[in-house]
XYZ file of N, CA and C in Angstrom:
408
model
N 0.817 -1.194 0.000
C 0.000 0.000 0.000
C 0.864 1.262 0.000
N 1.887 1.238 0.823
C 2.726 2.442 0.924
C 3.586 2.658 -0.314
N 4.048 1.588 -0.921
C 4.808 1.719 -2.165
C 3.919 2.346 -3.234
N 2.702 1.872 -3.342
C 1.757 2.431 -4.299
C 1.486 3.904 -3.995
N 1.341 4.240 -2.732
C 1.081 5.627 -2.355
C 2.250 6.534 -2.735
N 3.483 6.094 -2.488
C 4.654 6.904 -2.838
C 4.760 7.088 -4.344
N 4.447 6.033 -5.097
C 4.450 6.154 -6.563
C 3.381 7.138 -7.003
N 2.226 7.085 -6.358
C 1.131 7.990 -6.699
C 1.516 9.440 -6.404
N 2.092 9.682 -5.228
C 2.518 11.039 -4.882
C 3.484 11.561 -5.928
N 4.405 10.731 -6.368
C 5.418 11.137 -7.347
C 4.809 11.614 -8.661
N 3.603 11.168 -8.947
C 2.977 11.521 -10.226
C 1.958 12.655 -10.111
N 1.779 13.195 -8.931
C 0.770 14.241 -8.748
C 1.252 15.591 -9.268
N 0.323 16.404 -9.761
C 0.712 17.723 -10.284
C 1.197 18.660 -9.172
N 1.935 19.675 -9.575
C 2.518 20.618 -8.619
C 1.487 21.311 -7.736
N 0.267 21.452 -8.222
C -0.743 22.169 -7.444
C -1.555 21.266 -6.507
N -1.185 19.994 -6.430
C -1.899 19.090 -5.519
C -1.561 19.487 -4.073
N -2.548 19.460 -3.180
C -2.320 19.858 -1.776
C -1.272 19.038 -1.033
N -1.004 17.820 -1.477
C -0.027 16.999 -0.759
C 1.365 17.622 -0.782
N 1.679 18.407 -1.821
C 3.029 18.958 -1.922
C 3.321 19.954 -0.810
N 2.331 20.721 -0.390
C 2.534 21.631 0.749
C 2.794 20.826 2.020
N 2.073 19.736 2.171
C 2.269 18.867 3.336
C 3.651 18.217 3.289
N 4.094 17.809 2.108
C 5.417 17.195 1.950
C 6.507 18.214 2.293
N 6.344 19.449 1.842
C 7.320 20.500 2.173
C 7.394 20.709 3.682
N 6.242 20.757 4.331
C 6.210 20.929 5.790
C 6.871 19.743 6.484
N 6.584 18.540 6.004
C 7.200 17.344 6.587
C 8.716 17.356 6.417
N 9.167 17.797 5.268
C 10.614 17.864 5.043
C 11.262 18.799 6.066
N 10.646 19.945 6.298
C 11.174 20.887 7.285
C 11.128 20.297 8.699
N 10.043 19.619 9.036
C 9.934 18.998 10.354
C 11.013 17.932 10.554
N 11.318 17.178 9.506
C 12.375 16.172 9.596
C 13.734 16.842 9.813
N 14.000 17.913 9.088
C 15.266 18.629 9.255
C 15.380 19.221 10.665
N 14.283 19.771 11.166
C 14.295 20.346 12.519
C 14.534 19.268 13.572
N 13.863 18.127 13.424
C 14.059 17.048 14.389
C 15.474 16.485 14.293
N 16.002 16.374 13.089
C 17.369 15.890 12.921
C 18.362 16.789 13.668
N 18.107 18.085 13.656
C 19.003 19.034 14.333
C 18.992 18.860 15.852
N 17.922 18.313 16.385
C 17.830 18.131 17.843
C 17.627 16.670 18.241
N 17.975 15.758 17.354
C 17.700 14.334 17.571
C 18.401 13.774 18.809
N 19.525 14.317 19.175
C 20.242 13.789 20.334
C 19.450 13.937 21.628
N 18.649 14.983 21.710
C 17.890 15.220 22.941
C 16.391 14.996 22.783
N 15.899 14.979 21.546
C 14.448 14.943 21.328
C 14.027 13.786 20.424
N 14.771 12.694 20.453
C 14.489 11.584 19.541
C 13.141 10.928 19.799
N 12.577 11.107 20.984
C 11.257 10.528 21.269
C 10.158 11.191 20.426
N 10.407 12.385 19.932
C 9.426 13.103 19.108
C 9.237 12.448 17.740
N 10.102 11.510 17.414
C 10.007 10.874 16.097
C 8.715 10.088 15.907
N 8.189 9.484 16.933
C 6.992 8.650 16.794
C 5.847 9.412 16.131
N 5.586 10.602 16.623
C 4.497 11.409 16.044
C 4.811 11.846 14.626
N 6.066 12.236 14.386
C 6.457 12.657 13.039
C 6.360 11.490 12.067
N 6.759 10.321 12.497
C 6.674 9.132 11.652
C 5.220 8.842 11.280
N 4.351 8.896 12.256
C 2.934 8.647 11.978
C 2.381 9.681 11.007
N 2.739 10.934 11.216
C 2.281 12.014 10.330
C 2.819 11.819 8.912
N 4.080 11.434 8.804
C 4.712 11.212 7.500
C 3.982 10.120 6.718
N 3.819 8.970 7.346
C 3.188 7.850 6.648
C 1.711 8.110 6.369
N 1.032 8.762 7.278
C -0.381 9.095 7.067
C -0.541 10.047 5.888
N 0.340 11.030 5.787
C 0.274 12.001 4.690
C 0.457 11.322 3.342
N 1.451 10.461 3.249
C 1.698 9.764 1.982
C 0.535 8.836 1.642
N 0.086 8.077 2.619
C -0.984 7.113 2.362
C -2.324 7.767 2.061
N -2.509 9.000 2.493
C -3.792 9.682 2.304
C -4.099 9.974 0.837
N -3.093 9.962 -0.023
C -3.350 10.276 -1.430
C -4.028 9.120 -2.161
N -3.945 7.937 -1.587
C -4.553 6.766 -2.206
C -5.941 6.571 -1.605
N -6.896 6.497 -2.453
C -8.274 6.333 -1.988
C -8.558 4.844 -1.783
N -8.202 4.378 -0.587
C -8.384 2.982 -0.235
C -8.949 2.947 1.177
N -10.094 2.337 1.352
C -10.777 2.399 2.647
C -10.033 1.673 3.763
N -9.067 0.830 3.446
C -8.322 0.105 4.468
C -7.055 0.831 4.928
N -6.591 1.789 4.145
C -5.303 2.423 4.412
C -5.287 3.138 5.756
N -6.314 3.904 6.064
C -6.336 4.667 7.308
C -6.277 3.755 8.532
N -7.117 2.729 8.562
C -7.098 1.806 9.688
C -5.788 1.025 9.750
N -5.251 0.681 8.598
C -3.987 -0.030 8.530
C -2.866 0.827 9.115
N -2.871 2.125 8.778
C -1.844 3.032 9.287
C -1.915 3.140 10.803
N -3.110 3.166 11.349
C -3.263 3.231 12.804
C -2.675 1.980 13.467
N -2.895 0.834 12.870
C -2.351 -0.413 13.424
C -0.828 -0.412 13.361
N -0.275 0.062 12.262
C 1.180 0.127 12.120
C 1.776 1.031 13.193
N 1.180 2.195 13.394
C 1.691 3.117 14.406
C 1.633 2.496 15.792
N 0.574 1.808 16.069
C 0.441 1.148 17.368
C 1.557 0.133 17.571
N 1.800 -0.680 16.567
C 2.823 -1.722 16.668
C 4.222 -1.124 16.771
N 4.534 -0.166 15.908
C 5.905 0.318 15.817
C 6.286 1.346 16.864
N 5.320 2.041 17.448
C 5.709 3.114 18.358
C 5.167 2.975 19.773
N 4.105 2.248 19.944
C 3.468 2.268 21.247
C 3.326 0.895 21.888
N 3.844 -0.117 21.256
C 3.727 -1.460 21.798
C 4.689 -1.626 22.975
N 4.212 -2.156 24.060
C 5.015 -2.225 25.278
C 6.226 -3.142 25.153
N 6.244 -4.038 24.204
C 7.367 -4.969 24.044
C 8.535 -4.356 23.256
N 8.356 -3.179 22.725
C 9.361 -2.581 21.853
C 10.663 -2.348 22.600
N 11.749 -2.746 22.015
C 13.075 -2.573 22.591
C 13.514 -1.121 22.391
N 13.696 -0.392 23.465
C 14.055 1.029 23.387
C 15.562 1.253 23.292
N 16.329 0.167 23.359
C 17.777 0.295 23.227
C 18.108 0.809 21.827
N 18.997 1.742 21.722
C 19.427 2.331 20.441
C 18.304 3.078 19.718
N 17.292 3.523 20.467
C 16.160 4.215 19.839
C 16.602 5.485 19.117
N 17.522 6.235 19.697
C 17.978 7.466 19.051
C 18.605 7.155 17.701
N 19.455 6.148 17.647
C 20.117 5.799 16.394
C 19.112 5.309 15.350
N 18.155 4.504 15.787
C 17.123 4.007 14.854
C 16.289 5.168 14.320
N 15.910 6.084 15.195
C 15.092 7.211 14.766
C 15.858 8.133 13.832
N 17.135 8.341 14.125
C 17.973 9.163 13.253
C 18.077 8.526 11.866
N 18.264 7.221 11.829
C 18.336 6.517 10.543
C 17.003 6.607 9.799
N 15.909 6.474 10.515
C 14.586 6.551 9.883
C 14.323 7.950 9.324
N 14.798 8.975 10.017
C 14.664 10.338 9.493
C 15.381 10.428 8.148
N 16.568 9.850 8.063
C 17.304 9.837 6.796
C 16.551 9.084 5.710
N 15.948 7.954 6.070
C 15.174 7.186 5.090
C 13.945 7.974 4.633
N 13.274 8.637 5.551
C 12.130 9.472 5.175
C 12.562 10.581 4.220
N 13.705 11.181 4.501
C 14.192 12.259 3.632
C 14.508 11.738 2.228
N 14.987 10.498 2.131
C 15.230 9.912 0.807
C 13.910 9.703 0.063
N 12.897 9.266 0.767
C 11.576 9.081 0.150
C 11.048 10.420 -0.328
N 11.138 11.435 0.533
C 10.665 12.769 0.168
C 11.405 13.282 -1.063
N 12.715 13.148 -1.078
C 13.512 13.626 -2.223
C 13.110 12.925 -3.511
N 12.891 11.628 -3.446
C 12.500 10.877 -4.644
C 11.121 11.308 -5.130
N 10.193 11.491 -4.206
C 8.850 11.925 -4.610
C 8.896 13.329 -5.197
N 9.653 14.236 -4.559
C 9.752 15.605 -5.055
C 10.396 15.674 -6.432
N 11.308 14.746 -6.717
C 11.957 14.726 -8.036
C 11.096 14.022 -9.078
N 9.929 13.537 -8.631
C 8.954 12.846 -9.485
C 9.513 11.555 -10.066
N 10.412 10.936 -9.303
C 11.012 9.673 -9.713
C 10.302 8.540 -8.970
N 9.264 7.995 -9.603
C 8.448 6.963 -8.966
C 9.257 5.711 -8.645
N 10.201 5.355 -9.507
C 11.023 4.169 -9.244
C 11.922 4.383 -8.026
N 12.515 5.565 -7.919
C 13.356 5.869 -6.761
C 12.511 5.948 -5.490
N 11.305 6.502 -5.593
C 10.406 6.560 -4.431
C 10.047 5.151 -3.977
N 9.744 4.296 -4.941
C 9.418 2.911 -4.608
C 10.599 2.232 -3.920
N 11.777 2.395 -4.463
C 12.967 1.768 -3.886
C 13.231 2.310 -2.476
N 13.056 3.605 -2.275
C 13.289 4.203 -0.957
C 12.269 3.702 0.065
N 11.020 3.582 -0.350
C 9.993 3.056 0.558
C 10.289 1.597 0.884
N 10.641 0.815 -0.109
C 10.933 -0.592 0.134
C 12.130 -0.755 1.083
N 13.136 0.083 0.937
C 14.291 0.030 1.839
C 13.866 0.404 3.262
N 13.026 1.420 3.377
C 12.547 1.856 4.694
C 11.705 0.763 5.354
N 10.852 0.138 4.597
C 10.025 -0.943 5.140
C 10.873 -2.149 5.538
N 11.922 -2.421 4.774
C 12.820 -3.527 5.120
C 13.545 -3.244 6.432
N 13.996 -2.009 6.610
C 14.640 -1.621 7.867
C 13.663 -1.771 9.025
N 12.428 -1.311 8.832
C 11.413 -1.412 9.880
C 11.147 -2.864 10.255
N 11.081 -3.716 9.250
C 10.849 -5.132 9.506
C 12.005 -5.738 10.301
N 13.236 -5.433 9.899
C 14.410 -5.946 10.613
C 14.408 -5.488 12.060
N 14.072 -4.224 12.279
C 14.049 -3.665 13.631
C 12.985 -4.337 14.482
N 11.821 -4.556 13.899
C 10.734 -5.204 14.631
C 11.118 -6.640 15.000
N 11.676 -7.368 14.064
C 12.072 -8.758 14.328
C 13.161 -8.801 15.395
N 14.127 -7.906 15.313
C 15.192 -7.858 16.326
C 14.616 -7.539 17.696
N 13.641 -6.658 17.742
C 13.016 -6.314 19.019
C 12.258 -7.503 19.600
N 11.578 -8.225 18.743
C 10.849 -9.407 19.212
C 11.818 -10.469 19.735
N 12.922 -10.666 19.023
C 13.942 -11.629 19.480
C 14.537 -11.181 20.807
N 14.772 -9.886 20.922
C 15.330 -9.351 22.148
C 14.420 -9.552 23.347
N 13.132 -9.642 23.076
C 12.151 -9.896 24.130
C 11.715 -11.349 24.168
N 12.480 -12.205 23.474
C 12.222 -13.644 23.436
C 10.832 -13.978 22.907
N 10.406 -13.209 21.870
C 9.100 -13.419 21.269
C 9.206 -13.890 19.818
N 10.405 -13.929 19.288
C 10.542 -14.301 17.885
C 11.626 -15.306 17.656
C-alpha cells in the first residue's frame, strides 16, 4: 500500500495539496534531525504524520485503519526494545528524507525503492526487538 502511495505522490501535479504537506514534513524532519540527540522521542508522532500524509493520497478504505495499526505496533507497543532508539530514529529520518527527495523529483522508481528500503529496515528492527524480548 505504501509503495503504491509513494508512486502515486510522485505523479501528482505541482498544485496538488499533498506537496505543501510534503514540504512541511521535510522541514519537520530537518528540525528534528538538528535536535535528535535530545528529542528523539518526538520521532513517533512525526513518523505517523509522515506515513499518514503519503498514504492519504490513495483512496483505499483500508489504508487509514492499517496506518493506525502500524503506528500502534511500531511506536506504542510495550514490548518494543528502546535500546538504540535514538540511532534508529535518526536513521529513519534519513530514510524518510530519501523518500521525500524521490517523490519531489517525481522519480516513482526511486520513491518505490526508498519506501521498500525503509520498510525492510522497519521489519528488521521489529524482528530484532521481538527476538530481544524472546518473542521471535
